Short mmCIF file of C-alpha atoms in Angstrom, two decimals:
data_model
loop_
_atom_site.label_atom_id
_atom_site.label_comp_id
_atom_site.label_asym_id
_atom_site.label_seq_id
_atom_site.Cartn_x
_atom_site.Cartn_y
_atom_site.Cartn_z
CA MET A 250 22.63 -15.66 15.32
CA ALA A 251 22.79 -18.22 12.54
CA ALA A 252 24.79 -17.52 9.51
CA ALA A 253 23.13 -15.07 7.16
CA THR A 254 23.46 -14.11 3.60
CA THR A 255 26.05 -11.52 3.27
CA THR A 256 27.05 -9.89 -0.05
CA SER A 257 29.35 -7.03 -1.06
CA PRO A 258 28.28 -4.16 -3.02
CA THR A 259 30.97 -4.78 -5.48
CA ALA A 260 29.26 -8.57 -6.23
CA GLY A 261 27.12 -7.35 -8.88
CA ARG A 262 23.50 -8.46 -8.98
CA LEU A 263 22.10 -9.03 -5.44
CA PRO A 264 21.55 -12.61 -4.87
CA PHE A 265 18.14 -14.27 -4.14
CA SER A 266 18.30 -15.15 -0.71
CA PRO A 267 16.60 -18.60 0.33
CA HIS A 268 13.00 -18.84 0.16
CA PRO A 269 11.37 -19.70 3.46
CA ASN A 270 10.60 -23.36 2.16
CA ALA A 271 14.11 -23.88 1.32
CA ASN A 272 15.83 -24.39 4.81
CA PRO A 273 16.33 -20.66 5.34
CA ALA A 274 18.61 -19.30 8.09
CA ARG A 275 17.37 -17.62 10.96
CA LEU A 276 17.88 -16.48 14.61
CA SER A 277 18.99 -19.76 16.18
CA SER A 278 16.92 -19.42 19.32
CA PRO A 279 14.98 -15.62 19.56
CA ALA A 280 14.44 -14.35 22.78
CA SER A 281 10.56 -14.29 23.43
CA LEU A 282 8.69 -11.03 23.84
CA LYS A 283 8.63 -10.28 27.61
CA THR A 284 7.63 -7.09 29.36
CA PRO A 285 10.61 -5.69 31.24
CA SER A 286 10.28 -5.19 34.95
CA LYS A 287 10.39 -1.46 34.19
CA PRO A 288 8.24 -0.11 31.72
CA VAL A 289 10.32 1.12 28.51
CA SER A 290 10.10 4.68 27.39
CA LEU A 291 9.31 5.24 23.87
CA HIS A 292 9.13 8.74 22.48
CA LEU A 293 7.54 9.30 18.97
CA ARG A 294 9.19 12.44 17.26
CA HIS A 295 8.07 14.51 14.82
CA LEU A 296 11.71 16.39 14.70
CA THR A 297 12.51 20.00 14.89
CA VAL A 298 14.45 22.59 12.69
CA PRO A 299 16.35 25.39 13.99
CA SER A 300 14.55 28.69 13.65
CA ALA A 301 16.23 32.00 12.54
CA ALA A 302 17.02 32.78 16.17
CA GLY A 303 18.47 29.34 16.77
CA ALA A 304 15.64 27.87 18.85
CA ALA A 305 14.20 24.81 17.76
CA ALA A 306 10.70 25.52 15.86
CA PRO A 307 8.74 22.62 14.20
CA TYR A 308 9.42 22.37 10.71
CA PRO A 309 6.35 23.68 8.77
CA ASP A 310 4.40 21.12 7.11
CA SER A 311 2.47 22.11 3.98
CA SER A 312 -1.18 20.46 5.22
CA SER A 313 -4.01 20.10 3.19
CA SER A 314 -7.31 18.97 4.06
CA SER A 315 -8.17 15.26 3.65
CA ILE A 316 -11.18 15.40 1.42
CA PRO A 317 -12.08 11.72 -0.36
CA ASP A 318 -11.61 11.69 -4.04
CA LEU A 319 -14.92 12.51 -5.66
CA LEU A 320 -14.60 9.13 -7.52
CA SER A 321 -14.09 7.33 -3.75
CA ASP A 322 -16.18 4.15 -4.38
CA LYS A 323 -13.21 2.14 -4.81
CA PRO A 324 -11.12 0.02 -2.34
CA ARG A 325 -8.67 2.51 -0.76
CA ASP A 326 -4.98 2.18 -1.66
CA GLU A 327 -3.38 1.27 1.34
CA CYS A 328 0.35 2.93 1.98
CA GLY A 329 3.68 3.12 0.20
CA VAL A 330 7.27 2.75 1.38
CA VAL A 331 10.44 3.49 0.23
CA GLY A 332 13.90 2.75 1.81
CA ILE A 333 17.37 4.11 0.20
CA ILE A 334 20.87 3.72 1.73
CA GLY A 335 24.33 4.61 0.46
CA ASP A 336 23.69 7.55 -1.69
CA PRO A 337 24.41 11.53 -0.71
CA ASP A 338 20.91 12.40 -2.29
CA ALA A 339 19.02 9.63 -0.48
CA SER A 340 16.24 11.84 0.96
CA TYR A 341 15.69 13.44 -2.66
CA LEU A 342 15.50 10.17 -4.38
CA CYS A 343 13.30 9.15 -1.55
CA SER A 344 10.79 11.85 -2.39
CA VAL A 345 10.93 11.12 -6.15
CA ALA A 346 10.00 7.25 -5.76
CA LEU A 347 7.36 8.26 -3.43
CA HIS A 348 6.03 10.73 -6.21
CA ALA A 349 6.01 7.06 -8.19
CA LEU A 350 3.97 5.92 -5.35
CA GLN A 351 1.35 8.59 -4.84
CA HIS A 352 -1.42 6.43 -6.11
CA ARG A 353 -1.11 4.17 -3.05
CA GLY A 354 -1.72 7.36 -0.76
CA GLN A 355 -2.59 10.73 -0.96
CA GLU A 356 -3.38 11.81 2.48
CA GLY A 357 0.00 12.32 4.01
CA ALA A 358 3.85 11.90 2.84
CA GLY A 359 7.02 11.87 4.97
CA ILE A 360 10.69 11.03 5.21
CA VAL A 361 13.38 10.62 7.71
CA SER A 362 16.85 10.51 7.05
CA THR A 363 20.33 10.00 8.43
CA HIS A 364 22.14 13.53 9.14
CA ARG A 365 25.84 14.01 10.18
CA PRO A 366 26.78 17.62 10.18
CA SER A 367 30.44 17.03 10.05
CA SER A 368 32.97 14.25 10.08
CA ASP A 369 33.50 14.17 13.43
CA SER A 370 29.85 14.56 14.32
CA PRO A 371 27.39 12.14 15.54
CA VAL A 372 24.98 10.52 13.13
CA SER A 373 21.34 11.19 13.93
CA LEU A 374 17.95 11.19 12.17
CA ARG A 375 16.03 13.77 11.21
CA SER A 376 12.10 13.83 10.12
CA VAL A 377 9.67 16.03 7.82
CA THR A 378 6.10 15.06 7.75
CA GLY A 379 2.95 16.57 6.39
CA LEU A 380 -0.59 16.20 5.38
CA GLY A 381 -1.34 16.24 1.67
CA LEU A 382 0.75 14.97 -1.62
CA VAL A 383 4.30 14.35 -1.89
CA SER A 384 4.77 17.59 -3.87
CA GLN A 385 3.18 19.60 -1.10
CA VAL A 386 4.84 18.26 1.62
CA PHE A 387 8.37 18.48 -0.05
CA GLN A 388 7.73 21.60 -2.02
CA ASP A 389 11.26 23.62 -1.39
CA LYS A 390 14.73 22.83 -1.51
CA SER A 391 15.15 23.70 2.32
CA LYS A 392 13.66 20.34 3.46
CA PHE A 393 16.51 18.21 1.50
CA ASP A 394 19.24 20.40 3.00
CA TYR A 395 17.25 19.56 6.68
CA LEU A 396 17.25 15.97 5.27
CA SER A 397 20.76 15.86 4.23
CA GLY A 398 22.08 12.08 4.65
CA SER A 399 23.08 8.91 3.06
CA ALA A 400 20.19 7.01 4.22
CA ALA A 401 16.46 7.54 4.03
CA ILE A 402 12.91 5.95 4.64
CA GLY A 403 9.61 7.40 3.21
CA HIS A 404 6.07 6.84 3.16
CA VAL A 405 2.94 7.70 1.51
CA ARG A 406 -0.38 7.08 3.53
CA TYR A 407 -3.76 6.65 3.11
CA SER A 408 -5.30 5.62 6.63
CA THR A 409 -6.42 1.90 7.25
CA ALA A 410 -6.16 2.54 10.80
CA GLY A 411 -5.77 5.74 12.57
CA SER A 412 -7.06 9.06 12.12
CA ALA A 413 -6.78 10.43 8.46
CA SER A 414 -6.39 13.82 9.27
CA SER A 415 -4.11 13.71 12.10
CA LEU A 416 -0.53 14.91 11.31
CA ALA A 417 0.90 12.66 14.35
CA ASN A 418 -0.44 9.44 12.60
CA VAL A 419 1.94 10.29 9.10
CA GLN A 420 4.62 8.13 8.76
CA PRO A 421 7.93 7.36 8.75
CA PHE A 422 7.61 6.99 12.51
CA LEU A 423 10.79 8.28 14.50
CA ALA A 424 11.07 7.25 17.94
CA GLY A 425 13.85 7.68 20.35
CA TYR A 426 14.20 4.79 23.16
CA ARG A 427 17.04 3.42 25.48
CA PHE A 428 19.32 2.01 22.25
CA GLY A 429 18.81 5.08 20.45
CA GLN A 430 16.69 6.43 17.46
CA LEU A 431 14.88 4.07 15.01
CA ALA A 432 12.14 4.83 12.12
CA VAL A 433 10.00 2.68 10.57
CA ALA A 434 7.41 2.96 8.05
CA HIS A 435 4.57 0.15 7.15
CA ASN A 436 2.58 -0.67 4.28
CA GLY A 437 -0.35 -3.26 5.71
CA ASN A 438 -2.77 -3.63 8.51
CA LEU A 439 -2.53 -6.02 11.73
CA VAL A 440 -5.40 -7.63 12.57
CA ASN A 441 -4.44 -8.20 16.49
CA TYR A 442 -3.56 -4.56 16.95
CA SER A 443 -6.31 -4.05 19.59
CA SER A 444 -5.06 -6.77 22.05
CA LEU A 445 -1.34 -6.01 21.32
CA ARG A 446 -1.68 -2.22 22.03
CA ALA A 447 -4.15 -3.15 25.19
CA SER A 448 -1.44 -5.57 26.20
CA LEU A 449 1.15 -3.04 26.02
CA GLU A 450 -0.91 -0.16 27.74
CA ASP A 451 -1.44 -2.57 30.57
CA SER A 452 2.35 -2.81 31.16
CA GLY A 453 2.76 0.63 31.13
CA SER A 454 3.41 1.86 27.35
CA ILE A 455 2.16 5.12 26.48
CA PHE A 456 0.96 5.77 22.84
CA ASN A 457 0.94 8.82 20.90
CA THR A 458 -0.76 7.95 17.61
CA SER A 459 -4.15 5.81 16.81
CA SER A 460 -1.96 4.08 14.16
CA ASP A 461 -1.25 0.40 14.40
CA THR A 462 2.16 0.77 13.03
CA GLU A 463 3.11 2.37 16.56
CA VAL A 464 2.66 -1.31 18.20
CA ILE A 465 5.76 -2.24 16.15
CA LEU A 466 7.94 0.19 17.80
CA HIS A 467 6.47 -0.69 21.24
CA LEU A 468 6.88 -4.55 20.46
CA ILE A 469 10.59 -3.79 19.71
CA ALA A 470 11.27 -1.52 22.58
CA ASN A 471 10.03 -3.86 24.73
CA SER A 472 12.08 -6.95 23.50
CA ASN A 473 14.86 -8.23 26.08
CA SER A 474 16.56 -9.23 22.84
CA ARG A 475 19.85 -8.36 21.37
CA PRO A 476 20.96 -7.00 18.82
CA LEU A 477 18.33 -4.91 17.00
CA ILE A 478 17.56 -7.73 14.30
CA SER A 479 16.92 -9.92 17.15
CA ARG A 480 14.16 -7.60 18.69
CA ILE A 481 12.78 -6.48 14.82
CA VAL A 482 11.95 -10.60 14.92
CA ASP A 483 10.90 -10.84 18.17
CA ALA A 484 8.24 -7.91 17.39
CA CYS A 485 7.20 -9.48 14.19
CA GLU A 486 6.57 -12.81 15.56
CA ALA A 487 3.98 -11.13 17.96
CA LEU A 488 2.21 -9.58 14.67
CA GLN A 489 -0.84 -10.80 13.03
CA GLY A 490 -1.75 -9.62 9.62
CA ALA A 491 -0.42 -7.72 6.61
CA TYR A 492 3.04 -5.86 7.22
CA SER A 493 5.79 -4.53 4.48
CA LEU A 494 8.21 -2.55 6.65
CA VAL A 495 11.23 -0.73 6.31
CA PHE A 496 13.20 0.58 9.27
CA LEU A 497 16.19 2.96 9.62
CA THR A 498 18.90 3.32 12.57
CA LYS A 499 21.91 5.83 11.97
CA ASN A 500 24.01 3.23 10.21
CA LYS A 501 21.25 0.38 8.97
CA LEU A 502 18.48 0.05 6.47
CA PHE A 503 16.19 -2.84 7.29
CA ALA A 504 13.31 -4.29 5.37
CA ALA A 505 10.74 -7.27 6.57
CA ARG A 506 7.70 -8.68 5.03
CA ASP A 507 5.21 -10.80 6.83
CA PRO A 508 5.38 -14.51 6.25
CA TYR A 509 1.99 -14.64 3.87
CA GLY A 510 3.39 -11.50 1.66
CA PHE A 511 0.12 -9.84 1.48
CA ARG A 512 1.72 -6.67 0.43
CA PRO A 513 4.23 -6.09 -2.20
CA LEU A 514 7.99 -5.10 -1.28
CA VAL A 515 11.06 -5.31 -3.86
CA LEU A 516 14.75 -4.57 -3.83
CA GLY A 517 17.02 -2.78 -6.37
CA ARG A 518 20.23 -1.28 -6.80
CA LEU A 519 20.76 2.38 -8.07
CA ARG A 520 22.66 2.55 -11.26
CA ARG A 521 24.34 5.97 -9.98
CA PRO A 522 28.10 5.67 -8.88
CA SER A 523 26.88 4.97 -5.33
CA ARG A 524 25.36 2.06 -6.21
CA GLY A 525 22.92 2.09 -3.24
CA ILE A 526 20.39 -0.01 -2.20
CA VAL A 527 16.70 0.65 -2.61
CA PHE A 528 13.60 -1.06 -1.30
CA ALA A 529 10.22 0.04 -2.39
CA SER A 530 6.52 -1.12 -2.31
CA GLU A 531 6.55 -1.13 -6.39
CA THR A 532 9.20 -1.30 -9.52
CA CYS A 533 7.64 2.02 -10.67
CA ALA A 534 9.63 3.45 -7.65
CA LEU A 535 12.70 2.28 -8.89
CA ASP A 536 12.28 2.86 -12.75
CA LEU A 537 11.78 6.54 -11.92
CA ILE A 538 14.89 6.94 -9.66
CA GLU A 539 16.79 4.98 -12.36
CA ALA A 540 17.34 1.71 -10.10
CA ASP A 541 17.55 -1.82 -11.15
CA TYR A 542 14.86 -4.30 -9.70
CA GLU A 543 16.50 -7.17 -8.13
CA ARG A 544 13.94 -9.17 -6.58
CA GLU A 545 11.09 -9.46 -4.13
CA VAL A 546 11.74 -9.16 -0.47
CA ASN A 547 10.67 -12.96 0.13
CA PRO A 548 7.56 -13.28 2.40
CA GLY A 549 8.91 -13.85 6.03
CA GLU A 550 12.15 -12.34 5.12
CA VAL A 551 14.03 -9.55 6.68
CA ILE A 552 17.13 -8.16 5.21
CA PHE A 553 19.51 -5.51 6.27
CA VAL A 554 22.04 -3.34 4.76
CA ASP A 555 25.19 -1.65 6.42
CA GLY A 556 25.57 1.71 5.82
CA HIS A 557 29.34 1.31 6.00
CA ASP A 558 29.80 -1.07 3.30
CA LEU A 559 26.93 -1.78 1.58
CA SER A 560 26.98 -5.47 2.88
CA ILE A 561 23.56 -6.85 2.77
CA SER A 562 22.36 -9.71 5.02
CA SER A 563 19.10 -11.68 4.88
CA LEU A 564 17.27 -13.92 7.39
CA CYS A 565 14.01 -15.87 7.64
CA LEU A 566 11.74 -13.95 10.16
CA MET A 567 9.70 -17.16 11.27
CA PRO A 568 8.55 -20.48 10.12
CA PRO A 569 7.60 -20.56 6.33
CA LYS A 570 3.63 -20.23 5.57
CA PRO A 571 1.75 -20.49 2.03
CA ARG A 572 2.21 -17.08 0.11
CA LYS A 573 -1.05 -14.99 0.04
CA ALA A 574 -0.27 -12.09 -2.32
CA CYS A 575 -2.82 -9.65 -2.67
CA ILE A 576 -4.80 -10.11 -5.87
CA PHE A 577 -6.23 -6.81 -5.72
CA GLU A 578 -2.80 -5.50 -6.52
CA HIS A 579 -3.28 -6.62 -10.12
CA ILE A 580 -6.67 -5.57 -10.47
CA TYR A 581 -6.40 -2.27 -9.04
CA PHE A 582 -3.86 -0.95 -6.98
CA ALA A 583 -0.42 -1.06 -8.28
CA LEU A 584 0.43 0.80 -11.37
CA PRO A 585 0.48 -0.91 -14.76
CA ASN A 586 4.18 -0.14 -15.41
CA SER A 587 5.19 -2.20 -12.18
CA ILE A 588 6.02 -5.75 -11.85
CA VAL A 589 4.31 -7.03 -8.48
CA PHE A 590 4.52 -10.52 -7.39
CA GLY A 591 6.85 -11.30 -10.00
CA ARG A 592 4.04 -10.64 -12.34
CA ALA A 593 3.61 -7.86 -14.93
CA VAL A 594 0.53 -5.63 -13.67
CA TYR A 595 -0.28 -4.51 -17.44
CA SER A 596 -0.27 -7.93 -18.84
CA SER A 597 -2.28 -9.28 -15.70
CA ARG A 598 -5.26 -6.42 -16.38
CA TYR A 599 -5.09 -7.02 -20.02
CA SER A 600 -5.57 -11.01 -19.75
CA PHE A 601 -8.56 -10.19 -17.29
CA GLY A 602 -10.38 -8.28 -19.67
CA SER A 603 -9.73 -10.68 -22.74
CA THR A 604 -11.02 -13.56 -20.70
CA LEU A 605 -13.92 -11.45 -19.55
CA ALA A 606 -14.82 -10.67 -23.14
CA LYS A 607 -15.07 -14.38 -23.95
CA GLU A 608 -16.88 -15.12 -21.01
CA SER A 609 -19.50 -12.17 -21.51
CA PRO A 610 -19.67 -10.96 -24.85
CA VAL A 611 -22.11 -8.00 -25.75
CA ALA A 612 -23.97 -8.83 -29.05
CA ASN A 613 -23.99 -5.97 -31.43
CA ALA A 614 -21.96 -3.35 -29.41
CA ASP A 615 -20.68 -0.62 -31.22
CA VAL A 616 -17.39 0.52 -28.49
CA VAL A 617 -15.74 -0.42 -25.54
CA ILE A 618 -14.70 2.28 -23.61
CA PRO A 619 -12.79 2.20 -19.78
CA VAL A 620 -13.59 3.70 -16.67
CA PRO A 621 -10.27 5.60 -16.32
CA ASP A 622 -7.73 5.02 -15.39
CA SER A 623 -7.84 1.60 -13.54
CA GLY A 624 -10.19 0.17 -16.34
CA PHE A 625 -7.73 0.93 -19.04
CA TYR A 626 -6.02 -2.18 -19.93
CA ALA A 627 -8.83 -4.43 -19.09
CA ALA A 628 -10.93 -2.63 -21.69
CA LEU A 629 -8.02 -2.98 -24.47
CA GLY A 630 -7.95 -6.83 -23.57
CA TYR A 631 -11.84 -6.80 -23.99
CA ALA A 632 -11.95 -4.88 -27.21
CA SER A 633 -9.11 -7.02 -28.71
CA HIS A 634 -10.88 -10.19 -28.00
CA SER A 635 -14.23 -9.09 -29.05
CA GLY A 636 -13.19 -7.22 -32.11
CA VAL A 637 -15.33 -4.19 -30.66
CA PRO A 638 -13.47 -0.88 -31.39
CA PHE A 639 -11.71 0.34 -28.20
CA GLN A 640 -12.36 4.26 -27.73
CA GLN A 641 -12.09 6.63 -24.83
CA GLY A 642 -15.54 7.86 -24.04
CA LEU A 643 -14.54 9.08 -20.82
CA ILE A 644 -12.14 11.74 -20.14
CA ARG A 645 -10.65 12.16 -16.44
CA SER A 646 -9.84 15.66 -15.01
CA HIS A 647 -7.01 15.16 -13.05
CA TYR A 648 -7.45 18.80 -11.58
CA VAL A 649 -10.03 18.23 -9.24
CA GLY A 650 -10.90 15.84 -6.48
CA ARG A 651 -8.88 16.00 -3.03
CA THR A 652 -9.05 20.01 -2.76
CA PHE A 653 -12.83 20.34 -4.26
CA ILE A 654 -15.44 21.13 -1.69
CA GLN A 655 -17.92 18.36 -1.83
CA PRO A 656 -21.37 19.65 -3.18
CA GLU A 657 -24.54 19.81 -1.09
CA GLN A 658 -26.27 16.10 -1.29
CA ASN A 659 -28.71 17.58 -4.02
CA ILE A 660 -26.23 18.28 -6.24
CA ARG A 661 -23.93 15.69 -5.36
CA ASP A 662 -23.86 14.06 -8.88
CA LEU A 663 -21.98 17.00 -10.38
CA ALA A 664 -18.98 15.59 -8.39
CA VAL A 665 -18.81 12.89 -10.74
CA ARG A 666 -19.38 15.42 -13.67
CA LEU A 667 -16.13 17.26 -12.31
CA LYS A 668 -14.12 14.05 -12.58
CA LEU A 669 -15.75 12.36 -15.96
CA ALA A 670 -16.46 14.19 -19.02
CA PRO A 671 -18.18 12.22 -21.48
CA VAL A 672 -17.57 12.41 -25.56
CA LYS A 673 -20.70 12.51 -27.17
CA GLY A 674 -19.17 11.95 -30.48
CA ILE A 675 -18.22 8.36 -29.35
CA LEU A 676 -21.11 7.53 -27.05
CA GLU A 677 -24.29 9.08 -28.67
CA GLY A 678 -26.47 6.40 -30.39
CA LYS A 679 -24.32 3.88 -29.64
CA SER A 680 -24.33 0.47 -27.28
CA VAL A 681 -21.37 1.03 -25.34
CA VAL A 682 -19.35 -1.84 -23.30
CA VAL A 683 -18.13 0.03 -20.22
CA VAL A 684 -15.11 -2.00 -18.68
CA ASP A 685 -14.16 -1.21 -15.19
CA ASP A 686 -12.00 -2.76 -12.68
CA SER A 687 -14.38 -3.55 -9.67
CA ILE A 688 -17.78 -2.35 -8.07
CA VAL A 689 -17.76 -1.87 -4.08
CA ARG A 690 -21.16 0.27 -2.80
CA GLY A 691 -22.27 0.57 -6.47
CA THR A 692 -22.91 4.43 -5.82
CA THR A 693 -20.07 5.54 -8.14
CA SER A 694 -20.97 2.71 -10.92
CA SER A 695 -24.68 4.10 -10.86
CA LYS A 696 -23.45 7.86 -11.62
CA ILE A 697 -21.33 6.88 -14.62
CA VAL A 698 -24.29 4.53 -15.94
CA ARG A 699 -26.21 7.64 -15.80
CA LEU A 700 -23.66 9.87 -17.20
CA ILE A 701 -22.96 7.93 -20.32
CA LYS A 702 -26.85 7.60 -21.05
CA ASP A 703 -27.25 11.37 -20.43
CA ALA A 704 -24.70 11.85 -23.23
CA GLY A 705 -26.99 9.99 -25.81
CA ALA A 706 -25.67 6.20 -25.24
CA ARG A 707 -28.53 3.86 -26.73
CA GLU A 708 -27.46 0.82 -24.13
CA VAL A 709 -24.85 0.78 -21.44
CA HIS A 710 -23.24 -2.80 -20.64
CA MET A 711 -21.24 -2.96 -17.55
CA ARG A 712 -18.46 -5.36 -17.70
CA ILE A 713 -16.45 -5.85 -14.46
CA ALA A 714 -12.78 -7.23 -14.54
CA SER A 715 -12.85 -8.95 -11.14
CA PRO A 716 -15.42 -11.07 -9.56
CA PRO A 717 -17.79 -9.50 -7.21
CA ILE A 718 -16.44 -8.01 -3.78
CA VAL A 719 -18.56 -10.01 -0.95
CA GLY A 720 -15.95 -9.50 1.79
CA SER A 721 -13.98 -6.85 3.42
CA CYS A 722 -10.44 -6.58 3.39
CA TYR A 723 -8.20 -6.82 6.72
CA TYR A 724 -4.65 -6.75 5.31
CA GLY A 725 -3.81 -3.61 4.58
CA VAL A 726 -6.96 -2.18 1.95
CA ASP A 727 -9.77 0.05 3.35
CA THR A 728 -12.99 -1.58 2.00
CA PRO A 729 -16.37 -1.01 3.58
CA ARG A 730 -17.80 -3.26 5.89
CA SER A 731 -19.01 -6.37 4.49
CA GLU A 732 -22.93 -5.23 4.83
CA GLU A 733 -22.09 -1.92 2.50
CA LEU A 734 -20.87 -4.12 -0.26
CA ILE A 735 -23.41 -4.13 -2.90
CA SER A 736 -22.65 -7.47 -4.04
CA ASN A 737 -22.84 -9.06 -0.27
CA LYS A 738 -26.43 -7.89 -0.65
CA MET A 739 -27.56 -8.47 -3.99
CA ASP A 740 -27.28 -11.02 -7.00
CA VAL A 741 -25.65 -10.05 -10.21
CA GLU A 742 -29.15 -9.10 -11.65
CA GLY A 743 -29.98 -7.06 -8.35
CA VAL A 744 -26.72 -5.28 -8.77
CA ARG A 745 -27.45 -4.23 -12.42
CA ASN A 746 -30.90 -2.91 -11.75
CA ALA A 747 -29.50 -0.66 -8.81
CA ILE A 748 -27.09 0.56 -10.91
CA GLY A 749 -29.07 1.22 -13.89
CA CYS A 750 -27.29 -0.44 -16.99
CA ASP A 751 -28.67 -2.75 -19.62
CA SER A 752 -26.52 -5.64 -18.78
CA LEU A 753 -24.01 -6.47 -16.34
CA ALA A 754 -21.28 -9.14 -16.04
CA PHE A 755 -18.41 -9.90 -13.42
CA LEU A 756 -15.11 -11.87 -14.26
CA SER A 757 -15.82 -15.28 -12.63
CA LEU A 758 -13.58 -16.29 -9.89
CA GLU A 759 -12.50 -19.49 -11.46
CA SER A 760 -11.65 -17.84 -14.37
CA LEU A 761 -9.49 -15.51 -12.06
CA ARG A 762 -7.83 -18.33 -10.52
CA ASN A 763 -7.32 -20.19 -13.95
CA LEU A 764 -5.48 -17.11 -15.46
CA LEU A 765 -3.13 -17.05 -12.36
CA GLY A 766 -2.70 -20.97 -13.15
CA LYS A 767 -0.36 -22.88 -10.73
CA GLU A 768 0.30 -19.51 -8.87
CA ALA A 769 -3.50 -19.03 -7.79
CA PRO A 770 -3.07 -20.81 -4.57
CA SER A 771 -0.71 -18.45 -3.71
CA TYR A 772 -2.67 -15.42 -4.04
CA CYS A 773 -5.50 -13.92 -1.46
CA ASP A 774 -8.93 -13.71 -2.78
CA ALA A 775 -10.58 -13.46 0.55
CA CYS A 776 -12.38 -10.20 -0.66
CA PHE A 777 -14.10 -12.47 -3.53
CA SER A 778 -14.38 -15.98 -1.72
CA GLY A 779 -14.70 -14.82 1.85
CA ASN A 780 -11.64 -17.69 2.58
CA TYR A 781 -9.35 -15.49 5.06
CA PRO A 782 -5.43 -16.79 5.65
CA VAL A 783 -5.55 -15.07 8.91
CA PRO A 784 -9.00 -14.81 10.78
CA PRO A 785 -10.16 -11.10 11.06
CA MET A 786 -10.63 -9.72 14.57
CA GLU A 787 -13.10 -6.84 13.95
CA ASN A 788 -14.39 -6.61 17.41
CA GLU A 789 -11.23 -8.04 19.15
CA ALA A 790 -11.17 -5.12 21.67
CA ASP A 791 -14.59 -5.49 22.95
CA ARG A 792 -14.18 -9.34 23.03
CA LEU A 793 -10.86 -8.87 25.05
CA LEU A 794 -12.87 -6.56 27.26
CA ALA A 795 -15.82 -8.96 27.75
CA GLU A 796 -13.74 -11.65 28.64
CA GLU A 797 -12.02 -9.67 31.63
CA GLU A 798 -15.34 -9.05 32.98
CA GLU A 799 -16.33 -12.71 33.18
#
């Protein structure tokens, strides 16, 4: 192994590891992924808790039905990951950090932690996962007693691959294989998942879930390299697409990011006496558990932390590639109080809105309102630049959505009214500028326009703080197929007519890129431009099968 960057926890701030473009250290000659002569046994586990009688009984999960949000016409938040090592309250801190990342996934949550009953006992990994929100899955103290240990990884999930309602697909995944236990949590999506799974199954691997993340564990188990860091490198070299990963073993925490850097992953240090190390999808998670942000995990980098002394080592996974960070993190996904890809999210959204006001003003407008909550900062920017007063003309209820039973089709519009309440005193008789972050299918936008007009608005002018979405995302965002995207089927006037507003304008792609400045080429805007850094493979399994039959 080539020399790695290693630091002591007493050395102050964590150093910036060499960027992949600056002669980074990496494994000198990683072994290629080979299938062992004998199929490797890999057992995914949802670990058990001793029952009162002493027998092993499954830990009761706090399942809730996975019902789509009533305002579901948005790209779906991908997932959120957290890793903490070096603190006796690691699992509890992990759950708090997951609360901060709840916006990234609401279908399931889980934590895997280290556990050592006594000083002379071996360390093992324990897991608690469940369907629903973090507060539902981890609602009682006994789960943290079970997850006692100084290291933990956690995950909140919205499915981009794998059945949404299956507990088996809730991460982190905990596996036992020939070298011990390994847990993984993944944010992203693998575009070559189908071919990787087919190849592994051909060689004897048996899969327990329908999630693309399980492929990563099988690749690690089937690698002939040693030590574990080499096996992780081997696995990542076989992956195509987006992945921000945290791994946990009995004494180490690993974090890895794909060479394009599609999805965010940051590193920080707890202010607590432990000075433990934290990895998280967004800096808002660091803020909530009082950890200081140090830096991003670089694209193509793997960082591993030794649980004994909290020393940190950094390697480059694979040859450098141009960064392609997801621009939709700044448009919609990330919380406004986060720093993502080195930029403040609230500042980006504010500038998107102010530029939109410059490009597409509305003559004689009376009021600017946001579509809550993601349109808020763009609407502030629009109002500030245009001089039109900002008001909250739509009030969002946070108490309905996931657990509300969807009504029959003939009264489905009531769903939006349950979620958004118009303020008639602000809207009645007014020419209203409505600022939203994006339009996907257009179904919710049309209901919002109707809601505002029913409240007495004289005119409704929609202003969208991003370009038209014309292509699906394949890098960890669940967007509809391209043929379902309204802007892929219609021009702007067609969309305006379909949603029923008096005027409609989008932020231009050129303006978006200008706002990003010299960093623009380092962002992925494939959903707007159709320029995919990694070619999508929508029908990959069918293609491979057809090739075999030929």
